[in-house]
PDB file of C-alpha atoms in Angstrom:
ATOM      1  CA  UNK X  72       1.344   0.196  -4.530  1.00  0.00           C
ATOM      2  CA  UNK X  73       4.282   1.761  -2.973  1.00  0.00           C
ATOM      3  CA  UNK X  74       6.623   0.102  -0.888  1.00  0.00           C
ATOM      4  CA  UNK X  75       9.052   1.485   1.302  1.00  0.00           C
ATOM      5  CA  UNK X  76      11.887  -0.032   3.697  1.00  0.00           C
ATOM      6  CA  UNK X  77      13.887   0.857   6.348  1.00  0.00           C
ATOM      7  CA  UNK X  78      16.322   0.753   7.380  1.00  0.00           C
ATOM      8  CA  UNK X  79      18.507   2.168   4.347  1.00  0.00           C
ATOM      9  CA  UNK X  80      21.346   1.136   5.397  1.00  0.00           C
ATOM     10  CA  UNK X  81      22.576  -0.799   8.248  1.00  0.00           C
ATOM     11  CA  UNK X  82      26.140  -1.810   9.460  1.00  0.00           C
ATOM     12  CA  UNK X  83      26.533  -5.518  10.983  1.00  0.00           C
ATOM     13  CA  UNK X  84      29.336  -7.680  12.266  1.00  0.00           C
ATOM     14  CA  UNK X  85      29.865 -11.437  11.045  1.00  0.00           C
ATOM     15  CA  UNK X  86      27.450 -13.350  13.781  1.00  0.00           C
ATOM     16  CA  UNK X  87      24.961 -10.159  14.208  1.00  0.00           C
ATOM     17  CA  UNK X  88      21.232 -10.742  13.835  1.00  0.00           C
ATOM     18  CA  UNK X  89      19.787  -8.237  11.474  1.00  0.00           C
ATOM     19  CA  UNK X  90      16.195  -7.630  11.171  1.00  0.00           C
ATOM     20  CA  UNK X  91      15.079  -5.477   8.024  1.00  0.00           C
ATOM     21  CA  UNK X  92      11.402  -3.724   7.638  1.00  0.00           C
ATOM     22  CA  UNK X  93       9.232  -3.681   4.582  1.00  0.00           C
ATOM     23  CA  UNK X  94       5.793  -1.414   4.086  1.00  0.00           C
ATOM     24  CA  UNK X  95       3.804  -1.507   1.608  1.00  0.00           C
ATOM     25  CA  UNK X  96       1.114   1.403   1.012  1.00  0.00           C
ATOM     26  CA  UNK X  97      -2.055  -0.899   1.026  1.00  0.00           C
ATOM     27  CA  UNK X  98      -2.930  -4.394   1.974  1.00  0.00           C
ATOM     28  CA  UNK X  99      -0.838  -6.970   0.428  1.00  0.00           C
ATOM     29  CA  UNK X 100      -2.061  -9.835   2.297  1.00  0.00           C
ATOM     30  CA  UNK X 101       1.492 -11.864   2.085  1.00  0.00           C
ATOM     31  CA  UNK X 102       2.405 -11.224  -1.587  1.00  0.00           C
ATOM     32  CA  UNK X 103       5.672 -10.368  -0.570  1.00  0.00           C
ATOM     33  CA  UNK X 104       8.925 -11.221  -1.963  1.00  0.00           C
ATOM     34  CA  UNK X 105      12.303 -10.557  -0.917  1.00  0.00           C
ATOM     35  CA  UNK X 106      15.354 -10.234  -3.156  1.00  0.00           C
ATOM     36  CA  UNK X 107      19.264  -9.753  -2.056  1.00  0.00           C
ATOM     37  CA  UNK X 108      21.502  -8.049  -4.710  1.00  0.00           C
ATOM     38  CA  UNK X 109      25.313  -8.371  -4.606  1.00  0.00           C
ATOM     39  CA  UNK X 110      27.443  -5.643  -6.342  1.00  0.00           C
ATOM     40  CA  UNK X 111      27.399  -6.129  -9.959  1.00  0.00           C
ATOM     41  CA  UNK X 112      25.020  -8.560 -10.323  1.00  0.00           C
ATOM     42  CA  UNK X 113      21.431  -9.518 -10.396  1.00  0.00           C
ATOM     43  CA  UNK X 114      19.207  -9.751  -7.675  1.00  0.00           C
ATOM     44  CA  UNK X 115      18.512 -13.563  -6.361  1.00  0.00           C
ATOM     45  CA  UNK X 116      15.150 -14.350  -4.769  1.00  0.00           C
ATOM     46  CA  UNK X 117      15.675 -15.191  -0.936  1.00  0.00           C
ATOM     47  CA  UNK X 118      11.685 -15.335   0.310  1.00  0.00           C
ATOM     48  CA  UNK X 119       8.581 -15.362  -1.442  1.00  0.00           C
ATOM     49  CA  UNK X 120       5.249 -15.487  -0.057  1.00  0.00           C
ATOM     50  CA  UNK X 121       6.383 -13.644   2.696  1.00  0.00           C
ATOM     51  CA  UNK X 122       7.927 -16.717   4.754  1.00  0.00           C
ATOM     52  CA  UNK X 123       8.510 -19.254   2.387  1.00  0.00           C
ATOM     53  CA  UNK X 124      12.060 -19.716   1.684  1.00  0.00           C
ATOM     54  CA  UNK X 125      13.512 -20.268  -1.612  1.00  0.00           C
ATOM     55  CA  UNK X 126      14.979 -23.779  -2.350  1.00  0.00           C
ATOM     56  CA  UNK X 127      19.013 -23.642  -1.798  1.00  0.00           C
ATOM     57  CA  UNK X 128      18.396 -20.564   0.786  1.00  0.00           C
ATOM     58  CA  UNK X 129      19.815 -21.381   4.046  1.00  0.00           C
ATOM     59  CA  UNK X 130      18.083 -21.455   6.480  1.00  0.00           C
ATOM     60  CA  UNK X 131      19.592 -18.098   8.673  1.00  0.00           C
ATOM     61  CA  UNK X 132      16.878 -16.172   6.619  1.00  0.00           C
ATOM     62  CA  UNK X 133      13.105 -15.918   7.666  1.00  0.00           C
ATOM     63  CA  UNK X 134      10.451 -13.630   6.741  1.00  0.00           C
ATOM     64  CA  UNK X 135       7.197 -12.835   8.515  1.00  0.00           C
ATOM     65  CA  UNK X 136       4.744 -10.612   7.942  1.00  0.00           C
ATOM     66  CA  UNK X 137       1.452  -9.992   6.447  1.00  0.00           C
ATOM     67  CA  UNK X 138      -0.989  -6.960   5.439  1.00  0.00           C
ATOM     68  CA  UNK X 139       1.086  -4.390   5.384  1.00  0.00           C
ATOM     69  CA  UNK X 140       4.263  -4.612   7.470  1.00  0.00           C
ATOM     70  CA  UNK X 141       7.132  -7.061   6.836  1.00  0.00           C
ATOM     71  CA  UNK X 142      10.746  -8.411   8.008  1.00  0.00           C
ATOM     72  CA  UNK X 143      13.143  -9.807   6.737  1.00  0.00           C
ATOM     73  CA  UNK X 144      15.751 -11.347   9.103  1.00  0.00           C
ATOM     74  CA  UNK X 145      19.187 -13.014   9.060  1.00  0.00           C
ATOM     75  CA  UNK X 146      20.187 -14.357  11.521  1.00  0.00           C
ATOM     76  CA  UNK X 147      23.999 -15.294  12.345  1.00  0.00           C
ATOM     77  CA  UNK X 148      24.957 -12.824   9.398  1.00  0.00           C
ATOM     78  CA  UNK X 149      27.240 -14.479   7.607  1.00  0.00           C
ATOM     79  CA  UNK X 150      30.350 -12.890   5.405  1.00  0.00           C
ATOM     80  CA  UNK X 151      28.269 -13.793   2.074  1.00  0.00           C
ATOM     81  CA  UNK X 152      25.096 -12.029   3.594  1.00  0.00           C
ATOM     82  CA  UNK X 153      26.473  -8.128   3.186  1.00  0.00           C
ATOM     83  CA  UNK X 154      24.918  -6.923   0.380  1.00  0.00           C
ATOM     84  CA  UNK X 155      21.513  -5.148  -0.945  1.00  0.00           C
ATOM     85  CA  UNK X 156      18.595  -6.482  -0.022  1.00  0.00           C
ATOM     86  CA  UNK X 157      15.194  -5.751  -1.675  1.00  0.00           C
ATOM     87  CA  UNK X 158      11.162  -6.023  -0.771  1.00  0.00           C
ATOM     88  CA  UNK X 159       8.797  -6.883  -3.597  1.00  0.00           C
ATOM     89  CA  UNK X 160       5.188  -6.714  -3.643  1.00  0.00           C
ATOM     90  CA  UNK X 161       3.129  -9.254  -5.902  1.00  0.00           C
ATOM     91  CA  UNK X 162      -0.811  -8.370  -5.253  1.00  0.00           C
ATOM     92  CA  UNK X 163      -1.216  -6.472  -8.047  1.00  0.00           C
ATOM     93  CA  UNK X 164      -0.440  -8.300 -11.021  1.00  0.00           C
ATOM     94  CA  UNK X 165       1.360  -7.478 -12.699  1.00  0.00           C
ATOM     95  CA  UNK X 166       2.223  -3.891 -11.927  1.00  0.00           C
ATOM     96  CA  UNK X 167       4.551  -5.784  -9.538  1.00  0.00           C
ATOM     97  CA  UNK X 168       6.933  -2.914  -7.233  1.00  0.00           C
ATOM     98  CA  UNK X 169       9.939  -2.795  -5.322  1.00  0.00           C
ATOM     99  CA  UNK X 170      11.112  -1.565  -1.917  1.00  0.00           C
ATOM    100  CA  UNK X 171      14.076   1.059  -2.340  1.00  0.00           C
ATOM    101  CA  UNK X 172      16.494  -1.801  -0.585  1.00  0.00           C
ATOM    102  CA  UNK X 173      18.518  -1.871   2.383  1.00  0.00           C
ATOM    103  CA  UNK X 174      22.190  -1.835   2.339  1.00  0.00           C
ATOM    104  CA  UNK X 175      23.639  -4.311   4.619  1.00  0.00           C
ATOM    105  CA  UNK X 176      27.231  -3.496   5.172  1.00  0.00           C
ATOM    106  CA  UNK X 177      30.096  -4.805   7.419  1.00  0.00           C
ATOM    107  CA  UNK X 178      30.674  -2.660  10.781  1.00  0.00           C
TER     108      UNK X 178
ATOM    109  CA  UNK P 621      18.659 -24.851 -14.794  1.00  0.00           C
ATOM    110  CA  UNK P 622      17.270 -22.057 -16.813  1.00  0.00           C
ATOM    111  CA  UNK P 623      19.915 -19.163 -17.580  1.00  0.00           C
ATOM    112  CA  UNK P 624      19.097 -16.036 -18.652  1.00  0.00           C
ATOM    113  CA  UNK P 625      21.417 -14.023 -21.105  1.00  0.00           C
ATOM    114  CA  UNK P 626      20.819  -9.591 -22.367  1.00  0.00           C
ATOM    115  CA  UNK P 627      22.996  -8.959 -25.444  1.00  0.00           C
ATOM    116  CA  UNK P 628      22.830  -5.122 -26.945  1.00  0.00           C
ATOM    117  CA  UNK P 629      24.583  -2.177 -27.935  1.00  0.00           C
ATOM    118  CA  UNK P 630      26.189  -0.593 -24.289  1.00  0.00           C
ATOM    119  CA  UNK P 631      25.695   3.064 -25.907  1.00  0.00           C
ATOM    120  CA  UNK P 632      22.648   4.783 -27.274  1.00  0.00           C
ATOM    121  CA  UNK P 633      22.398   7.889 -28.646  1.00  0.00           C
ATOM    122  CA  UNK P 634      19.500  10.672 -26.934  1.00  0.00           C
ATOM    123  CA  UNK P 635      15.888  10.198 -28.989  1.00  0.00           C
ATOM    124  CA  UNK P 636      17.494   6.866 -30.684  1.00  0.00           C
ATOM    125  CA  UNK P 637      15.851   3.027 -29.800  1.00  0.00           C
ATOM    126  CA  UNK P 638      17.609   0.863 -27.342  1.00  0.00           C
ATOM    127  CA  UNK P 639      17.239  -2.734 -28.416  1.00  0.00           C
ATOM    128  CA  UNK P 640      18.283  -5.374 -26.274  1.00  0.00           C
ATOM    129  CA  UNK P 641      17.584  -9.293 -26.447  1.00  0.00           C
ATOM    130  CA  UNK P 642      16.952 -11.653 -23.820  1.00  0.00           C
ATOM    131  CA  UNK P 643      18.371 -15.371 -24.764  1.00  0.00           C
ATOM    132  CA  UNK P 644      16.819 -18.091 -22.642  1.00  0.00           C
ATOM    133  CA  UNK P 645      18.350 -21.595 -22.227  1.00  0.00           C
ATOM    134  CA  UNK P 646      17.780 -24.416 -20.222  1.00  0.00           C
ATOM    135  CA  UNK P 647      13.847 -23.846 -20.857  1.00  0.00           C
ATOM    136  CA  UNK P 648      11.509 -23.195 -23.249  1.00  0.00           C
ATOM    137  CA  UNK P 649       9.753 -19.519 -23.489  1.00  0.00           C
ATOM    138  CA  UNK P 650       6.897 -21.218 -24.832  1.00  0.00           C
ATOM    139  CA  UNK P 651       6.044 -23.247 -21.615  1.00  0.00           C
ATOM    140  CA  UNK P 652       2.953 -21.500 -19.898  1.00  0.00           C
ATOM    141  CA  UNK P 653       3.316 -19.873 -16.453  1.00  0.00           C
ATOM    142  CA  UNK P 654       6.012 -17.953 -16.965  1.00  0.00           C
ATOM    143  CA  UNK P 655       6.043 -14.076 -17.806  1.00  0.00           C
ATOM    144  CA  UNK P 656       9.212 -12.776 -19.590  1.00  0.00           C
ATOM    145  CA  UNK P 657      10.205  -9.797 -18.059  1.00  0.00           C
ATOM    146  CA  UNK P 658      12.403  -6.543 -18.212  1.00  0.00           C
ATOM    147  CA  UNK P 659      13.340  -4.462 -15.325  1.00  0.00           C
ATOM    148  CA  UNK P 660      15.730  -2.029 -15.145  1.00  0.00           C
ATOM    149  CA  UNK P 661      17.904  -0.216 -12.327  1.00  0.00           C
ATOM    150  CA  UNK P 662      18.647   3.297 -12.747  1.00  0.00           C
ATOM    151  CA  UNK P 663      21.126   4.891 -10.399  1.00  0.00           C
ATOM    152  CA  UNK P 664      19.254   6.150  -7.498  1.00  0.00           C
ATOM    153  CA  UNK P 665      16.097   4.640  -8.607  1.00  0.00           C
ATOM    154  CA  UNK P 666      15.752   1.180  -7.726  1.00  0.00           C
ATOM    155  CA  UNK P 667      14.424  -1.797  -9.879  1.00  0.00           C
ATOM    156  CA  UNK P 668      11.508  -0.337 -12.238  1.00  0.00           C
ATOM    157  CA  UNK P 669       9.554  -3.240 -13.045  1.00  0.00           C
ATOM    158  CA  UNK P 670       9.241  -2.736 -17.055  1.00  0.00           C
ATOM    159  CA  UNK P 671       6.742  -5.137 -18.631  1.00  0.00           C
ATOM    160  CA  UNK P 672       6.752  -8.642 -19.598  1.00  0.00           C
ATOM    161  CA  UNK P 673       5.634 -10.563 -22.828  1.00  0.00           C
ATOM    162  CA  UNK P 674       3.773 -13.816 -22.421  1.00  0.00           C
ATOM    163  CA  UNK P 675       4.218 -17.219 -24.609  1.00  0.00           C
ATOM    164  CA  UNK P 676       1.640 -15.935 -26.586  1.00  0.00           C
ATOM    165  CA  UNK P 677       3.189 -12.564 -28.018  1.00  0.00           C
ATOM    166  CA  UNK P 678       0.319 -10.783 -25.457  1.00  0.00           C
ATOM    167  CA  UNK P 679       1.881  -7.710 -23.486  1.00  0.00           C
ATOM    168  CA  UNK P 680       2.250  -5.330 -20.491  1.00  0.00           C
ATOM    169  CA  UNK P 681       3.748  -2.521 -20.079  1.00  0.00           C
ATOM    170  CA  UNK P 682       4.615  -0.576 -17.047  1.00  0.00           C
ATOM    171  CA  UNK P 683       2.204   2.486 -17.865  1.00  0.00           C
ATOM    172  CA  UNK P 684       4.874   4.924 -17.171  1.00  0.00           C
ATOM    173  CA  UNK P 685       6.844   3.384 -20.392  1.00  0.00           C
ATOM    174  CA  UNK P 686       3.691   2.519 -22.281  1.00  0.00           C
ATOM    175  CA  UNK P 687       4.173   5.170 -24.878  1.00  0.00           C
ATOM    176  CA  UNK P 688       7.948   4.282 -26.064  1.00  0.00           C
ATOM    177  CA  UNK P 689       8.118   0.520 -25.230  1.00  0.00           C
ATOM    178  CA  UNK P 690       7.499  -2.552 -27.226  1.00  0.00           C
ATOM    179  CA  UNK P 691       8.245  -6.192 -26.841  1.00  0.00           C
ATOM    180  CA  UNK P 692       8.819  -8.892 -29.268  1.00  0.00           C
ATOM    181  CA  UNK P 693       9.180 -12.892 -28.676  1.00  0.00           C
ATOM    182  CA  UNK P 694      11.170 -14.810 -31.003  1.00  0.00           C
ATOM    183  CA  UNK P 695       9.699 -18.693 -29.852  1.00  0.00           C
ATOM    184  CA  UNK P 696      12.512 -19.876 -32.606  1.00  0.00           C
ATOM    185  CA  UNK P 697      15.526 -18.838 -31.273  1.00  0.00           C
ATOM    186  CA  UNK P 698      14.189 -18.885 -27.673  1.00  0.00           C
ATOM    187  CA  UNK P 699      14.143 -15.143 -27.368  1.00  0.00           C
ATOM    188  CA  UNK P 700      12.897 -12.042 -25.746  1.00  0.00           C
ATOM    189  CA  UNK P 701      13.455  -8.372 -27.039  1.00  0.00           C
ATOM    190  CA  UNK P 702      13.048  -5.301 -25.812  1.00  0.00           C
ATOM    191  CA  UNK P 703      12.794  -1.999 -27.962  1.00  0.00           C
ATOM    192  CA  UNK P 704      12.355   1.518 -25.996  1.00  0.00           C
ATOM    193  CA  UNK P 705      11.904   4.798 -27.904  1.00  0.00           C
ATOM    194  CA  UNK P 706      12.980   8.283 -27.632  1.00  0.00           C
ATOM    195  CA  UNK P 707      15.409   7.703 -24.879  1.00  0.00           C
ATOM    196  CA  UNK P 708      17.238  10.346 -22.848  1.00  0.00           C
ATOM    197  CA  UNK P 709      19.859   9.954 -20.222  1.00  0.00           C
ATOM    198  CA  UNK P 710      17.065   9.441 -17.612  1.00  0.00           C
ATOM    199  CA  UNK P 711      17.209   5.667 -19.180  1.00  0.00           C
ATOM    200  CA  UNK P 712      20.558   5.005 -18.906  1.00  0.00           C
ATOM    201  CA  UNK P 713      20.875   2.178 -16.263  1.00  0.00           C
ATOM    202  CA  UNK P 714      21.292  -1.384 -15.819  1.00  0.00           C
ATOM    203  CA  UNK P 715      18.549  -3.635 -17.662  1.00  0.00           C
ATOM    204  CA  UNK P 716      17.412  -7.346 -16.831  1.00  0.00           C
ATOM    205  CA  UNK P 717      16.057  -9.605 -18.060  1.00  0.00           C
ATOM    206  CA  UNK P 718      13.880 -12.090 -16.130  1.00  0.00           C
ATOM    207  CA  UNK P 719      11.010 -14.843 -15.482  1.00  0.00           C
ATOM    208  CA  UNK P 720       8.377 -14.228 -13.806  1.00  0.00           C
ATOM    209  CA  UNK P 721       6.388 -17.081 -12.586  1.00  0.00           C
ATOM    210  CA  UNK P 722       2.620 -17.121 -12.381  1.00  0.00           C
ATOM    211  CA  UNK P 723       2.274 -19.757  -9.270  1.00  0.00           C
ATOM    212  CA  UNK P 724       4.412 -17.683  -7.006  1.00  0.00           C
ATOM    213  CA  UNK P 725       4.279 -14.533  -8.403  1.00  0.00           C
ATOM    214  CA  UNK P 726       7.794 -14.133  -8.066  1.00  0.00           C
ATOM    215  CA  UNK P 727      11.016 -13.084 -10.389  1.00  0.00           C
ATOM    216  CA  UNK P 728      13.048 -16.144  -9.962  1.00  0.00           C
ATOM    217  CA  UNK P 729      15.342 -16.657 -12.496  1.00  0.00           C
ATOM    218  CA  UNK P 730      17.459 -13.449 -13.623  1.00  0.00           C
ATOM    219  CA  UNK P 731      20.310 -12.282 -16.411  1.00  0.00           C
ATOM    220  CA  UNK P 732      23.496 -11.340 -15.095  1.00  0.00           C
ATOM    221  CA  UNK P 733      22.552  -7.280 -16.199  1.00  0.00           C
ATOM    222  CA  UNK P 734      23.292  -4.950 -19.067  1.00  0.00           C
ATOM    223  CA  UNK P 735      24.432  -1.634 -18.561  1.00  0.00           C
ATOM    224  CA  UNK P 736      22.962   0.899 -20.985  1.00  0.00           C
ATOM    225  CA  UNK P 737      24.033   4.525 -21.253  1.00  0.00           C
ATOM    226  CA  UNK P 738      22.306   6.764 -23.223  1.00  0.00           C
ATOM    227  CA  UNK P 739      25.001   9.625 -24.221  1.00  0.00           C
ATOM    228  CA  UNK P 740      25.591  11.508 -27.140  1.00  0.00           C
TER     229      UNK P 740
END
């Protein structure tokens, strides 16, 4: 299953609402993760499920989404929110895939 | 809280074995539901989703790696390894280490990264 995002890349200020698309290649029903990745270190699971928010997340970031189409969105971008994040689909255990990832950087 | 910890050589040689280790603390790798994992990030590539090894010493591999990969489980020492095979700079990159979790289907606890370059 491939996944692909968009946009790329995407320049925000502190306060912004940013809204970030995910697509996966076949039904996924809403096996969906979403990941953000800060420079130099590992990725950290935001959503899973494609809604369901991931204990200690705050509560800025939703998901929403099923089938094949998906957002991820922040809202009230904070200055801890710039970074990489990633779309991960988890229907087909367990050749599990990942979106290409969206750069969120500061305008 | 469960930490996750890669440990191996930073260098490898073209058609040599990278061998990396994955130390787990704060849980047991022999509690079910949980798929121990490698992914890597090449540059330009994104996370490649490797293969994981379950409590039981059963495997997948990504079928792209099939050929050069194998996994090992040391339940003693709490332990994960990784061994890939005939490398060439196309695997130099950053590898993880992480769970996977069989209720959510979901990678949620990760190492901090290894970065492996394969260079003569």
């Amino acid at each position: 299953i491939q996944m692909t995002q968009s946009p790329s890349s995407l320049s925000a200020s502190v306060g912004d609402r940013v809204t970030i698309t995910c697509r996966a290649s076949q039904t996924i029903s809403s096996y969906l993760n979403w990941y953000q990745q800060k420079p130099g270190k590992a990725p950290e699971l935001l959503i899973h499920t494609a809604s369901i928010l991931q204990s200690g997340v705050p509560s800025r970031f939703s998901g929403s989404g099923s089938g094949t189409d998906f957002t991820l969105t922040i809202n009230n971008v904070q200055p801890e929110d710039f970074a990489t994040y990633f779309c991960q689909q988890s229907y087909r255990f367990p050749l599990y895939t990942f979106g290409p990832g969206t750069k969120v950087e500061v305008k | 809280q469960v930490h996750l910890r890669e440990s191996g050589p930073g260098l490898v040689k073209p058609s040599q074995t990278l061998s990396l280790t994955c130390t787990v603390s704060g849980g047991s790798i022999s509690n079910g539901g949980f798929y121990w994992t490698w992914i890597r990030q090449r540059p330009g590539k994104g996370l490649e989703w490797m293969g994981y090894i379950y409590k039981t010493g059963s495997t997948y591999y990504n079928p792209s790696l099939k050929s050069r990969l194998i996994f090992s489980l040391d339940t003693s020492k709490n332990q994960f390894s990784l061994n890939l095979g005939s490398v060439t700079a196309a695997d130099t990159g950053t590898y993880y280490c992480a769970r996977g979790t069989e209720w959510q289907r979901t990678f949620d606890h990760w190492g901090q990264g290894t970065l492996v370059a394969v260079s003569s």
